[in-house]
């Protein structure tokens, strides 16, 4: 989502750019040989995207959302990512959009910002993938690297399993990932990773969006791609494959669920919703959806394979509930450099979402919960703690 605390971001960027840009440029220049648009340090790329349940039939996923920082990332973002990974020991990680932010003024700085968030998984040899959010191309006018160019960098990491994505549909990197049974080569579960876009166009049919939400939405061709791909998977394996879907921008149904209503947004409506939809977690800002309801939820309900849809975007929402058979939830914000709660509580909800899967269970998805920086004793002070760049050669031993 757009910043609530924009003054903080401006102050931070100004400080970094004025106080340490020349030192940073020298440091980065020493770290990356050759062409800045390539990724020579990580030229070796494994396209082995095979995911498999463990021998005990279990599989764990961690969702990190909204790291949303530049080449000088807040050190606590990395600390939180690393402590979650070391504690939870996931089999797979999703960086679910707004992985980087404005402030990357060159290709070099963009590459460093990407490396910051890739490093924790690469260091631990954990497979991972990304989706895109509305901030990932904010730096593109200066860096020259759009989402397609960024995706090439992400894919160059050994343990990344992103793919170029479905052709002929809106967005970059739309894809699904099958997770095979612990024994055999048939899938027990599936992951949908969709690009929910950035912002609404200035006008459609000559009409602007004044008075409406101006974030983006999943387009009809993406919804149709999910529908058709889901049917193909069912035909291929002669059964529906239970799945999770990760998108950055929430659905309108997230808001409907919180109030168990379309129009009634009263405390009484929410109280009813908590019981009806088994809602847990916090909602500290309105859901920042696009101007149109994409219809995705209706299609997912018709198909019956998606067991949960999880987003980010609204950093201080952490709730999850069961909306007519499909879990709808947030992943919170892992990024200490992004906006948070007001005042001294700014970093209280920094965290990540964990998903536990069991191939022996009917729906496979057993449970999901949030973990928070406060659980790991991380400093929650409402200040900036930007760090020096993580050396790009650090993971070279894994190549």
C-alpha angles and dihedrals in degrees: 000000000000114000122277090192101045094157090063091053093049092049092049095048092047092051094049096045096045100038107039113009096110092049091048093050091053092048094049092043090058091050102050120053124198130353113021094210093056125066104227095162089062100030093134108086129184113211090187098125094166110139121189138182115249122257090265090057094250131124129180129203128191121201118206115188136189103000079162102173140118135238091301097057122185105266091226092063089062092041091054093047092050095047092049091049093047093046100041098032093205125198092218139016130206119202094202105201140298087062090156134018144198118307099071101119100173139031087253093057092045091053091050092050090053092047091053092063096036095052100074092059096038091052089054096040092239118154114239145167139193139224124198130249135190095274101051094090098038089101094045097098090060102031097040091221114121125188093277091053091045090051090058089056093048091048092052090071114098097232098040114107101189117133130205088260138229114323125234098025133101119274138025126281100004104171149137129231123206120214111207127219116266087254124037132007102277118110122252095183143008136213124210116203113188134179105232092190134230120263137348115263117262092254142000120199088353093302123116127213100244107149093019131091108273101205120107131262139207107274126229093253090057092050089049091049090055091048095049094042091049090053092048090052091050092049092047097049097027092235139063114267112225111232152172124229124212121199130157103221115057126242123246086247090068088066094041090054095052091059099027083230144076097223109013108085098168129131088249091055091052092047088055090048094053090060097038098045100027092236120190128176137040136301112196100159137028118271107264101217131162122267093259133054104235095209090233094129093056091050093048091051090050092051095044097205103100111085097180144009117206128187142169126197096108099073099197098049116094103160131129132186144162110258109190094319100323123092113232117192153144131244097210120221125296093185119099089188092063129077118283138163119333122277124335092356093062096119101034094107100043105133151107138254123242126204123196117201129189119188090206093063122087098241093026091216102100102176146327133211143165126250120198140209089242088063089064099044094249117163109263097187112145096240141095120272103173114176139212115269118279105245109256092221093060094097097040092105088066094056 
